[in-house]
Coordinates of C-alpha atoms and ligand atoms in Angstrom, one line a residue:
X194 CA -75.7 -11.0 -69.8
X195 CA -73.2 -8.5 -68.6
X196 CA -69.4 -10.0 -67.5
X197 CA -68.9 -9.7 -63.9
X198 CA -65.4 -8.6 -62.7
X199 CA -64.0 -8.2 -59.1
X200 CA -62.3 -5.0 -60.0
X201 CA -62.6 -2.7 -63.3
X202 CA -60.4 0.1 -63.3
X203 CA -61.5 3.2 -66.0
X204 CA -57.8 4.1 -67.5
X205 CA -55.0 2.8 -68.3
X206 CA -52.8 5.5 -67.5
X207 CA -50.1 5.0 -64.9
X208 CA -52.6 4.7 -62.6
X209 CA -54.9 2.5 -63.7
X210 CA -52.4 -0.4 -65.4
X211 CA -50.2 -0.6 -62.4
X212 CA -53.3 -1.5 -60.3
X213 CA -54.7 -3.5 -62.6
X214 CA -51.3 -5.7 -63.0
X215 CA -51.6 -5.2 -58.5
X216 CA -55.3 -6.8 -59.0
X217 CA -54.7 -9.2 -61.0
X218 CA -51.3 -10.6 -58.8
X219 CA -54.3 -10.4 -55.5
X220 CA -56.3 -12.9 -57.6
X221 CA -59.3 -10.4 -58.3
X222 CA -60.5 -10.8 -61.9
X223 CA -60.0 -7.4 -63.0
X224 CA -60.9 -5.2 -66.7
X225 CA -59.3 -2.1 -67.7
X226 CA -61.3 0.0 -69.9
X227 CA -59.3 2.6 -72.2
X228 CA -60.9 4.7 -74.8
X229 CA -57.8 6.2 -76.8
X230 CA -54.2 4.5 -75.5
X231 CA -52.7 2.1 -73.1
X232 CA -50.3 3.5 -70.8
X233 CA -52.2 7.1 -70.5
X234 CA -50.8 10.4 -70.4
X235 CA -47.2 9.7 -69.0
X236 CA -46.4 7.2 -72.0
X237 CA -48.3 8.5 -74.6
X238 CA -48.1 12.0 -74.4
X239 CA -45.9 13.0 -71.1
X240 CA -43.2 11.5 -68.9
X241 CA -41.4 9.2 -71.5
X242 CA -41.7 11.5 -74.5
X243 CA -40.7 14.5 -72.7
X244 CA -37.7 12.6 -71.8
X245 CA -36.9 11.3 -75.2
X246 CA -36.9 14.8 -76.4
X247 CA -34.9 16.2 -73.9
X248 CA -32.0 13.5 -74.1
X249 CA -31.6 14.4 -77.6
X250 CA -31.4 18.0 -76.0
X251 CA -28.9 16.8 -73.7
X252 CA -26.6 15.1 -76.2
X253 CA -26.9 18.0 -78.3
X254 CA -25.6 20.6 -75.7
X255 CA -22.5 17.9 -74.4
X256 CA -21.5 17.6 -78.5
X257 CA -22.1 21.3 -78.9
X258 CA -19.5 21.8 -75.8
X259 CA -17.3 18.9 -76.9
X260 CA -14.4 21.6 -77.5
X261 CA -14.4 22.2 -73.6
X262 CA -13.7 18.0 -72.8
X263 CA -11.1 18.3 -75.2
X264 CA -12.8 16.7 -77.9
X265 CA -12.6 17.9 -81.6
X266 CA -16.3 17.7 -83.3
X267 CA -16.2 19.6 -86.8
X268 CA -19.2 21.8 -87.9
X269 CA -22.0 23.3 -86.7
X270 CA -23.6 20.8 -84.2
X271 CA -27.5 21.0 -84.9
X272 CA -30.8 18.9 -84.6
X273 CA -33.0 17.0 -87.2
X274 CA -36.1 17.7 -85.5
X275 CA -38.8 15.3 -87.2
X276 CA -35.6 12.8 -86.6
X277 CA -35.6 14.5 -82.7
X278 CA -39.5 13.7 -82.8
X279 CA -39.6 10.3 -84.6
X280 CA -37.6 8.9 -82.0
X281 CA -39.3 10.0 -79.0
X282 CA -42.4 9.1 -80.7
X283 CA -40.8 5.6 -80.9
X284 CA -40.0 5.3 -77.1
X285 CA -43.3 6.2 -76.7
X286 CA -44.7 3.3 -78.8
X287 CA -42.5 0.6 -77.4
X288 CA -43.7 1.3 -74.1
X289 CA -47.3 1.2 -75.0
X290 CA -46.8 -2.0 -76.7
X291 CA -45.3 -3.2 -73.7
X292 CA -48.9 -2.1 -71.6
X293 CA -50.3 -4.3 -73.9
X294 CA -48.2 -7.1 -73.1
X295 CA -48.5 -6.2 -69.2
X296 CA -52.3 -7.1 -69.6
X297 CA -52.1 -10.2 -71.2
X298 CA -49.3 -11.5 -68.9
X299 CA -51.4 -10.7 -65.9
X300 CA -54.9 -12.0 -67.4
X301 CA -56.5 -8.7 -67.3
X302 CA -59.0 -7.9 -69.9
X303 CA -58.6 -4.7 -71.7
X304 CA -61.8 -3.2 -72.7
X305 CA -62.4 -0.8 -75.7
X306 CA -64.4 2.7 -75.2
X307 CA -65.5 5.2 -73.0
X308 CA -66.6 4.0 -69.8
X309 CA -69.4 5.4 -68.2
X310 CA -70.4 4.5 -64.4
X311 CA -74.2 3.7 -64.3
X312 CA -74.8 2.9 -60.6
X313 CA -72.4 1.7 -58.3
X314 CA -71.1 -2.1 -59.4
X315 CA -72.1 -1.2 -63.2
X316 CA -70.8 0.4 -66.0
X317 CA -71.4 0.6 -69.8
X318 CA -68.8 0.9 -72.6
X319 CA -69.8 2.9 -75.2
X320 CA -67.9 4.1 -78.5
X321 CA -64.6 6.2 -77.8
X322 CA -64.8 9.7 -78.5
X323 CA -60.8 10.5 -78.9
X324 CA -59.5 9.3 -81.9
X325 CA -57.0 6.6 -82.1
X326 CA -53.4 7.1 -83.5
X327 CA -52.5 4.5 -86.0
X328 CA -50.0 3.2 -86.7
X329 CA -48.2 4.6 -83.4
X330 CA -50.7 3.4 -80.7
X331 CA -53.2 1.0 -82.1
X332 CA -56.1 -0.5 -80.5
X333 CA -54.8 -3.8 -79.0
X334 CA -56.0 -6.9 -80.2
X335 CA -58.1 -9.5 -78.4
X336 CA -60.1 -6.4 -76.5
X337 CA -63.9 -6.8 -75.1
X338 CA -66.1 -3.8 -76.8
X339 CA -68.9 -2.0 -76.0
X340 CA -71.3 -3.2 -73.5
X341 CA -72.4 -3.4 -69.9
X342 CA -69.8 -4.8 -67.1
X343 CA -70.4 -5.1 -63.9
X344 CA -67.7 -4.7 -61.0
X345 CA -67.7 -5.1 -57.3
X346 CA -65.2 -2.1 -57.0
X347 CA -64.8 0.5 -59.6
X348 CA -61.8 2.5 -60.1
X349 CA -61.7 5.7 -61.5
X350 CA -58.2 6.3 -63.0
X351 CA -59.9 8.7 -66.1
X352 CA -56.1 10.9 -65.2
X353 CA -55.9 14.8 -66.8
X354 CA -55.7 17.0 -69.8
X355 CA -54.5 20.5 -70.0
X356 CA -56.3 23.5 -68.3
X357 CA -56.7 26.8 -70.2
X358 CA -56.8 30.0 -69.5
X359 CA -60.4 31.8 -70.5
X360 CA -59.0 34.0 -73.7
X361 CA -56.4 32.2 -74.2
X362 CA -57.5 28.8 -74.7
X363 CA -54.8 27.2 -77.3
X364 CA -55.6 26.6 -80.7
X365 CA -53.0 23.8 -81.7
X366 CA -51.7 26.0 -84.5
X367 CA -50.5 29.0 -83.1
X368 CA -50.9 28.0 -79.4
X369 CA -49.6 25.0 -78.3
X370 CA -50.6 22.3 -75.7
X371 CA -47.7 19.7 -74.8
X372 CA -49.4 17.5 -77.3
X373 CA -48.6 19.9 -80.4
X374 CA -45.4 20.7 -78.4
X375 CA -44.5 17.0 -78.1
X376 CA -44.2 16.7 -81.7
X377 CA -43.3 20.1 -83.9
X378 CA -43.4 19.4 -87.4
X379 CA -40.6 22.3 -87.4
X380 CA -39.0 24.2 -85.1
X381 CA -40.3 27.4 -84.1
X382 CA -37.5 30.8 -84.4
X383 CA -39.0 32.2 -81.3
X384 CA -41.3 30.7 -78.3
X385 CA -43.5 32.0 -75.4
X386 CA -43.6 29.7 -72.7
X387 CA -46.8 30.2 -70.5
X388 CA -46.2 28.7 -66.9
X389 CA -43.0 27.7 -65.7
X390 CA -44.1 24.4 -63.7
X391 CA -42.4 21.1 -64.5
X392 CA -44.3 20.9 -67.7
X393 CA -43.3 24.2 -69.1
X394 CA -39.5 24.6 -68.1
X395 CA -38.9 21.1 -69.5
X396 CA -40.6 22.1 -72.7
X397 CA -39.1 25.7 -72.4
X398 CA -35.2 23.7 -71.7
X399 CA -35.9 21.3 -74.9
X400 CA -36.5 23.9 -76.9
X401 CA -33.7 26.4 -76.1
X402 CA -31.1 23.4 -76.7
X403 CA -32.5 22.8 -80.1
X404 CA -31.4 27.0 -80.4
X405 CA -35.0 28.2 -80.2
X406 CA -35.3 31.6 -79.0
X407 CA -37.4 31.3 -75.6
X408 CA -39.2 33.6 -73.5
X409 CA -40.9 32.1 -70.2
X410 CA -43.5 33.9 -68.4
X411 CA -44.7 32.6 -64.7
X412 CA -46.9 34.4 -63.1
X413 CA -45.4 33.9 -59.6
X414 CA -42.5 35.2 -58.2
X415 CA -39.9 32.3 -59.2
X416 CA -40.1 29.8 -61.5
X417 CA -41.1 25.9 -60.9
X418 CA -42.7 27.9 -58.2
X419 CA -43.4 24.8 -55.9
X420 CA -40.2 24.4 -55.5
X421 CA -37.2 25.6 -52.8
X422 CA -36.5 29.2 -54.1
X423 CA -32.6 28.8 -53.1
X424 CA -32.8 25.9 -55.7
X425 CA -35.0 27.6 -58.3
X426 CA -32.3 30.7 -58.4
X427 CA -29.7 28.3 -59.2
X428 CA -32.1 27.0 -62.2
X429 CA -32.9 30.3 -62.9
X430 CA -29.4 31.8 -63.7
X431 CA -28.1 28.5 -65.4
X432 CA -30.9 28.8 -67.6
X433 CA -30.9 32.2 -68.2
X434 CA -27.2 31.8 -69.0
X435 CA -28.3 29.0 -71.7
X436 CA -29.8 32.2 -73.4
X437 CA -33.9 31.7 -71.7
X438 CA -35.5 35.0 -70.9
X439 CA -37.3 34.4 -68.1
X440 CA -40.0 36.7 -66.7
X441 CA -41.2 36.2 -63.2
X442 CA -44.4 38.0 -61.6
X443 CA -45.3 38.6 -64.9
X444 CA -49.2 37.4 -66.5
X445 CA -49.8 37.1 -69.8
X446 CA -53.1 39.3 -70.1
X447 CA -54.2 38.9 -73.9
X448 CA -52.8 37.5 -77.1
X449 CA -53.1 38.6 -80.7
X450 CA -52.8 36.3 -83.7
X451 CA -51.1 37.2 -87.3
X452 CA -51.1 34.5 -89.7
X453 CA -48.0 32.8 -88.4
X454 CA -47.2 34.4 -85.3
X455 CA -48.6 36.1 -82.3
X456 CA -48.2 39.0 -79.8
X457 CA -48.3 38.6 -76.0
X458 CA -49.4 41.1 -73.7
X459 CA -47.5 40.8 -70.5
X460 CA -48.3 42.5 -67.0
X461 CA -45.0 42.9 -65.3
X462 CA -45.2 43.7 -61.2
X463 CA -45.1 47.4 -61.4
X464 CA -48.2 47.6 -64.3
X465 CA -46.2 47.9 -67.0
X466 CA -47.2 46.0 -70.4
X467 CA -45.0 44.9 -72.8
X468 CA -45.8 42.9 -76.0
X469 CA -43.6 39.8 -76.9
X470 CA -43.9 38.6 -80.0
X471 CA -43.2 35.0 -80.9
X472 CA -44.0 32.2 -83.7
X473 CA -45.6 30.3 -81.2
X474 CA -46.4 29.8 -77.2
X475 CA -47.0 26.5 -75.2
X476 CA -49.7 27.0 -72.9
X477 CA -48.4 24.8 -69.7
X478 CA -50.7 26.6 -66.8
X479 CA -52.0 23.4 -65.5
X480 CA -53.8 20.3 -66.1
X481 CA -57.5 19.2 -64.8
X482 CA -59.2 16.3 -63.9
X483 CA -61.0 13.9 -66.4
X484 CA -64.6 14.0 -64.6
X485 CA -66.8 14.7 -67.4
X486 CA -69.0 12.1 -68.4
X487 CA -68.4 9.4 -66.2
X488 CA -72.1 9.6 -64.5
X489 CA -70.0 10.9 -61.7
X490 CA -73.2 13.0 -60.6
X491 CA -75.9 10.6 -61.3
X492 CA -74.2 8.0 -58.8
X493 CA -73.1 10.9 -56.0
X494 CA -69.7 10.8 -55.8
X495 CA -68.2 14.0 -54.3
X496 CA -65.3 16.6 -56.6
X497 CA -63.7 19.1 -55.3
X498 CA -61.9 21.7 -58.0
X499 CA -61.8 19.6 -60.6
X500 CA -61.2 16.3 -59.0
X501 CA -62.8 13.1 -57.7
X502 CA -62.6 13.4 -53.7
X503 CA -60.9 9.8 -52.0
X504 CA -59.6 9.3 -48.5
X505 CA -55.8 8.2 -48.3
X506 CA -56.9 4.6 -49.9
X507 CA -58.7 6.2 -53.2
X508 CA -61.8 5.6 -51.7
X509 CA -64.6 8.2 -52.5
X510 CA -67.7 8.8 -50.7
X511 CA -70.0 6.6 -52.9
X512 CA -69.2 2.4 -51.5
X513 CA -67.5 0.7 -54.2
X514 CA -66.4 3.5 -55.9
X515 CA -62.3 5.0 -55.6
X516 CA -60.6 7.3 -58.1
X517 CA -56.9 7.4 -58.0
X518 CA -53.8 9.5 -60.0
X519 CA -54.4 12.9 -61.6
X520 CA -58.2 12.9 -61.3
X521 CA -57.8 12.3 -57.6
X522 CA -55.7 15.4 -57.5
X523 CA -52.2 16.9 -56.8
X524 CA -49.0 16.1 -57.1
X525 CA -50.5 15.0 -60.2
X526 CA -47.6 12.9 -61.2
X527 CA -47.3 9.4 -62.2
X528 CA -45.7 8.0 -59.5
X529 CA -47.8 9.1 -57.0
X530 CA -50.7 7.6 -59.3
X531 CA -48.9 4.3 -59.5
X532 CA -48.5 4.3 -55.4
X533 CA -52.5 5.4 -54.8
X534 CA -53.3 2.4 -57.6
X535 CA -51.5 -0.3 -55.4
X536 CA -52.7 1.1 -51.9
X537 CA -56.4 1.0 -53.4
X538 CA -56.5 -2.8 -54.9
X539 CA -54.4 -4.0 -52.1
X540 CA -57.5 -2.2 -49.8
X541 CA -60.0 -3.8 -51.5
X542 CA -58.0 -7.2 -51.8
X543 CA -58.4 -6.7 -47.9
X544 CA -54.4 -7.1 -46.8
X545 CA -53.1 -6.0 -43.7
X546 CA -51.4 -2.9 -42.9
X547 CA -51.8 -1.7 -46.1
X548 CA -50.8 2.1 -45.6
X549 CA -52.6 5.2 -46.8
X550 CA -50.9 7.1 -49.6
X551 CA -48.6 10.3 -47.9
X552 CA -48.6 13.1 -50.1
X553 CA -45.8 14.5 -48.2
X554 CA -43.5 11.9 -49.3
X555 CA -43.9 12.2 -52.6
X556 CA -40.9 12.8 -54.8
X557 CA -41.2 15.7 -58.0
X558 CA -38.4 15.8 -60.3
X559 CA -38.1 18.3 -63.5
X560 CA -36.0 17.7 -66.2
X561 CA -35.1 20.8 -67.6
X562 CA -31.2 21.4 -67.7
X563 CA -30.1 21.4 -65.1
X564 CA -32.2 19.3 -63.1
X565 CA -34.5 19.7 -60.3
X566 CA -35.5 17.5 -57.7
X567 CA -37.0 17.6 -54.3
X568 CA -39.2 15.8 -51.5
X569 CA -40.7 16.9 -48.8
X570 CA -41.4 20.4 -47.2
X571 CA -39.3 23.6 -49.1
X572 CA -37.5 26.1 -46.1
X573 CA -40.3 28.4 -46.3
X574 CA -42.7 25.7 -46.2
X575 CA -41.1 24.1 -42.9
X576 CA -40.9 27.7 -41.3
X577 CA -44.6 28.3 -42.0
X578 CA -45.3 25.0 -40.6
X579 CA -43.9 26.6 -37.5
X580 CA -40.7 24.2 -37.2
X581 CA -37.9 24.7 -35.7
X582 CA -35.1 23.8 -38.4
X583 CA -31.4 23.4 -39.5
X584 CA -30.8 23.4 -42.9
X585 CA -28.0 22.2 -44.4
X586 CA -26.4 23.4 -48.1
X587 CA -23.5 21.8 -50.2
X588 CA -22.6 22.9 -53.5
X589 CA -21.5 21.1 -56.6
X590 CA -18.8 23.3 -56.7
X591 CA -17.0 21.2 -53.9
X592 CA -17.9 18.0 -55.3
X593 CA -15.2 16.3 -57.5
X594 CA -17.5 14.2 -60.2
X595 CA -19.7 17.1 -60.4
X596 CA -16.3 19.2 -61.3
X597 CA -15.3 15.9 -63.7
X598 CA -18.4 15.6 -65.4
X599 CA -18.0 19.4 -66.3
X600 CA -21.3 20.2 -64.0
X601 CA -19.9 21.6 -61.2
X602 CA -23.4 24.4 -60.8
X603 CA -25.6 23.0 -58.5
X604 CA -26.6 22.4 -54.9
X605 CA -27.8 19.9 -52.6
X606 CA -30.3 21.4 -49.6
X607 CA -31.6 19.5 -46.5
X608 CA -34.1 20.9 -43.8
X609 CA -34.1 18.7 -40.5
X610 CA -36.0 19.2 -37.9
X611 CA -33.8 20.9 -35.0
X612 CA -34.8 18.9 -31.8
X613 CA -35.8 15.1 -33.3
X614 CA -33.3 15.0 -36.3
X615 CA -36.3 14.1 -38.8
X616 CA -35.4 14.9 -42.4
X617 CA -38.4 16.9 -43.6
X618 CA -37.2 18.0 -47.0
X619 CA -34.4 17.6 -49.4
X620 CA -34.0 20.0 -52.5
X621 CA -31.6 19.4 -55.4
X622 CA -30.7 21.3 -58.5
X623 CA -27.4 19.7 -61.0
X624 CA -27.2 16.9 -62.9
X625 CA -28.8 14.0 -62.6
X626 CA -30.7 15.1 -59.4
X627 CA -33.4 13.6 -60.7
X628 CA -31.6 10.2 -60.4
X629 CA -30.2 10.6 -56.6
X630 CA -33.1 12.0 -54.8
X631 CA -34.6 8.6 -54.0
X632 CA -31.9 8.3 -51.4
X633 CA -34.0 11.2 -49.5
X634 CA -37.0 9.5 -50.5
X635 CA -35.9 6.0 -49.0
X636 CA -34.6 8.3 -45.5
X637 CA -37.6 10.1 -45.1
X638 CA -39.7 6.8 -45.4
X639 CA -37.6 4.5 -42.8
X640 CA -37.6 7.9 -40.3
X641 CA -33.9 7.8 -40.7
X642 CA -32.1 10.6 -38.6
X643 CA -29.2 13.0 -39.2
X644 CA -26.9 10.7 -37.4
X645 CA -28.1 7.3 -39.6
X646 CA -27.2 9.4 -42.6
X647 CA -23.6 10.5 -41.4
X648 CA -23.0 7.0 -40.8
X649 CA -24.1 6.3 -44.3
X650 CA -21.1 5.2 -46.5
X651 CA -21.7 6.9 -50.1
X652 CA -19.5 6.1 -53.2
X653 CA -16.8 7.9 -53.8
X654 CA -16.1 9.6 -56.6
X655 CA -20.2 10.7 -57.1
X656 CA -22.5 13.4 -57.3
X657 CA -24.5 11.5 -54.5
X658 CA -21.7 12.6 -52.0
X659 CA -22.9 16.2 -51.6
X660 CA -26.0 14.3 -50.0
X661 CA -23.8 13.6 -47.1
X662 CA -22.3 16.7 -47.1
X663 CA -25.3 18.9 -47.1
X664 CA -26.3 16.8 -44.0
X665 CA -22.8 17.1 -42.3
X666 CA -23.6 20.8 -43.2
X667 CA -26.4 20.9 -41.2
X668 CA -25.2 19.5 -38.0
X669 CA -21.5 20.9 -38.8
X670 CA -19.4 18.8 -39.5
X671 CA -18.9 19.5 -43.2
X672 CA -15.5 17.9 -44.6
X673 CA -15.4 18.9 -47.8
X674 CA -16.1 22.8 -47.4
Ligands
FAD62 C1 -45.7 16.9 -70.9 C2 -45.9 16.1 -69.6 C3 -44.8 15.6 -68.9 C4 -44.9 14.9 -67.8 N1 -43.8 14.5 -67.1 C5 -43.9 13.8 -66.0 C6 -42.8 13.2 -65.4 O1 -41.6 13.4 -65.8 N2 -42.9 12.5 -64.2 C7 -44.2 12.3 -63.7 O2 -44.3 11.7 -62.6 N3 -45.3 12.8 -64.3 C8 -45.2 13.5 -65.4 N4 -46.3 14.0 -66.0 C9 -47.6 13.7 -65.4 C10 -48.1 12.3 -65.7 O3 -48.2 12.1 -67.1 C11 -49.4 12.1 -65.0 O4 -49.3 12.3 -63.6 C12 -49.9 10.6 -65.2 O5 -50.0 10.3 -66.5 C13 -51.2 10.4 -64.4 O6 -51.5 9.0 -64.6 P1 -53.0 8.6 -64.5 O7 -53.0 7.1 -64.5 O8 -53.7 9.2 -63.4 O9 -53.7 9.2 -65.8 P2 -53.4 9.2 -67.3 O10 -52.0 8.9 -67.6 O11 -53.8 10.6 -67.8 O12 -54.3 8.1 -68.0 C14 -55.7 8.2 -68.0 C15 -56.2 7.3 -69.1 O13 -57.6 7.2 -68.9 C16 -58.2 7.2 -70.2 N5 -59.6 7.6 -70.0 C17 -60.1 8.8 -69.6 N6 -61.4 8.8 -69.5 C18 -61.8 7.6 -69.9 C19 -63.1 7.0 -70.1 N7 -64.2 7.6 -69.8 N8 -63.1 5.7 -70.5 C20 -62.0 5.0 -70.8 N9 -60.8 5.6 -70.7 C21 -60.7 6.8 -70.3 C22 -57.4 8.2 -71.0 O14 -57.5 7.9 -72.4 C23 -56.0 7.9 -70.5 O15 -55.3 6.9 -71.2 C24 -46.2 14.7 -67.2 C25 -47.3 15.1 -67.9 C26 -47.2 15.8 -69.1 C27 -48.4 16.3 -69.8

């Protein structure tokens, strides 16, 4: 006889665990099915890995500048990449393990295959058709197998893989997805990145610190193109001064192979070609939803481009059927898949005032070096939007620990919203931006206004400080400028 759960959740990505460990605290007897890894994408093969790689990036830059702090460091600084790799393989693993552990804590059974959504309430498990990686992410013990389950809500949490371009589909040798990227056996001389979104600059930062000779190619006008383009300049040139070639409104029209390295042919704005030849190229256009397979047809449940269609509580159009993270569609990031996973459980756990997910309040940070962050609407965007707006600017520059910590390139942005005061977007760029921007994040959710954050106290000495100034800025009063 089939199992019968409350809740099964198909993914154990971001998305799925954290709702799973959400179900489980609700006191809904909930599965996770996971065909390949616990902990997904992010800890497998994105957010923790990537930043593994690039703190060894980041330590690697400081010791190859230890001469400007003063500091005496003989030799030739330089990286031992399978060393480089090895460890962030290793972060990676502890934190899978730790999934694990996060399932058995909560009671939730952990089911191992490929799920497959029969009719609505039932699924069947068959045999998993990725491979998985011994000894670095092992199949749990104590899992249910194949088989039929049935659920009273299913969750679709099946998360992304990378999108190719037709012709240029990689090939893991000679073109790279961020899986081949995440682990190099060597280092590549020379390097084409394709697409300069969060996945590609990172790759394209990590990369140039290990001394890798980098060409990035976006096809849009500036890179990390969703981003404020006073805040991507400032990327831009620091980058650029790192020794990255960058190449804006520029596509990448066809590729040609040699043995070990290949030719790019790029369009450039006024129809010029030119052919860039590198080792290798990281595709990083894109990622697309995991909807194949899933008997997503068979039971009706709506996609739109790619993804699985929900309302702002992951439910879709089938009853007793919700999707949630990247194969519910942008920002396709983990945090946002995390938030949707709680919303939906504590939906169908049937709480009060349990509030739909706002994309619009949804943070994106980039790692690259230096660091981008930002949340809600860019300048342009507001203006577009038809708002009336002060913006206000502060630069690193002014800022004393920015100027101590030898970082002093960077800028804090705000846009407010001229006649209520609302903040509707914050846009960063300098170190550890990435770290500070939750302080927008937190003001944007409790509707603070201009005046709640002038009378916010911020430590002194701290990067955090040109927060305060960039809103003083906008009304100003700036003290420090
Ligand atoms: C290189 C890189 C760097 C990134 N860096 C960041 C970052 O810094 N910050 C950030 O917020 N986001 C980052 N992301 C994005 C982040 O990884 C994703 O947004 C996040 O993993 C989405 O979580 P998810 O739960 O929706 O899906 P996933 O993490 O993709 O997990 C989905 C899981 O479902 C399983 N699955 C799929 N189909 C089935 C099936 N039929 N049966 C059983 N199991 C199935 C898969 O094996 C997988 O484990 C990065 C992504 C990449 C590629």
């Amino acid at each position: 006889m089939a199992e019968n759960y409350d809740v099964i959740i198909i993914g154990s990505g971001p998305g799925g665990y954290v709702a799973a460990v959400r179900a489980s605290q609700l006191g809904l007897k909930t599965a996770i099915v996971e065909r390949e890894h616990l902990g997904g994408i992010c800890l497998n093969w994105g957010c923790i890995p990537t930043k593994a790689l690039l703190r060894s990036a980041e330590v690697l830059d400081h010791a190859s500048h230890a001469k400007d702090y003063g500091l005496v460091l003989e030799g030739k600084m330089s990286a031992d990449v399978k060393a480089v790799v090895a460890r962030s393989r290793g972060v990676s693993a502890r934190l899978n393990g730790g999934v694990g552990f996060l399932m058995k804590k909560n009671k939730v059974d952990v089911i191992w295959g490929e799920a497959k959504i029969t009719k609505p309430g039932e699924i069947v498990v068959g045999k998993s058709s990725k491979p998985v990686v011994e000894p670095q992410n092992p199949v749990p013990k104590n899992v249910k197998g194949e088989g039929t389950y049935n659920a009273k809500h299913i969750i679709i949490a099946t998360g992304a893989r990378p999108r190719a371009l037709p012709g240029i589909e990689p090939d893991g040798k000679l073109i790279w997805t961020y899986f081949e990227a995440m682990k190099p056996a060597a280092l590549p001389k020379s390097l084409i990145v394709m697409g300069s979104g969060a996945i590609g600059i990172e790759f394209a930062s990590f990369y140039r610190s290990m001394g890798v000779d980098v060409t990035v190619v976006e096809v849009m006008p500036t890179i990390m193109p969703v981003e404020d383009v006073e805040v991507t300049a400032i990327a831009r040139k620091q980058l650029e001064k790192r020794g990255m070639k960058i190449l804006t409104s520029a596509k990448i029209t066809k590729v040609e192979k040699a043995a070990d390295s290949l030719t790019a042919h790029v369009e450039t704005a006024d129809g010029k070609v030119q052919q860039i030849t590198a080792d290798r190229m990281i595709s990083a256009v894109g990622v697309q939803g995991n909807i194949e397979n899933l008997g997503l047809e068979a039971v009706g449940v709506k996609t739109d481009r790619g993804c699985v269609v929900i309302d702002g509580y992951g439910k879709t159009n089938v009853a007793g059927i919700y999707a949630i993270g990247d194969v519910a569609g942008p920002p396709m990031l983990a945090h946002k898949a995390e938030h949707e996973g709680v919303v939906c459980v504590e939906k169908i756990a049937g709480l009060p005032n349990v509030h739909a997910t706002d994309k619009g309040k949804v943070p994106g940070c980039t790692y690259c070096h230096p660091q981008v962050a930002s949340v809600g609407l860019t300048e342009a965007k507001a203006k577009e939007a038809g708002r009336d707006i002060r913006v206000g600017r502060f630069s690193f520059a002014a800022n004393g620990k920015a100027i101590a910590l030898g970082e002093d390139q960077g800028l804090c942005k705000v846009i407010f919203d001229r006649k209520t005061g609302e903040l509707l977007g914050a846009h960063m760029v300098g170190a550890e931006v990435t770290e500070l921007i939750q302080g927008f994040v937190v003001a944007m959710n409790l509707e603070t206004t201009e005046e709640e954050l002038m009378h916010t106290i911020f430590p002194h000495p701290t990067v955090s400080e040109t927060m305060k100034e960039a809103v003083l800025d906008a009304y100003g009063r700036v003290l420090n400028a």
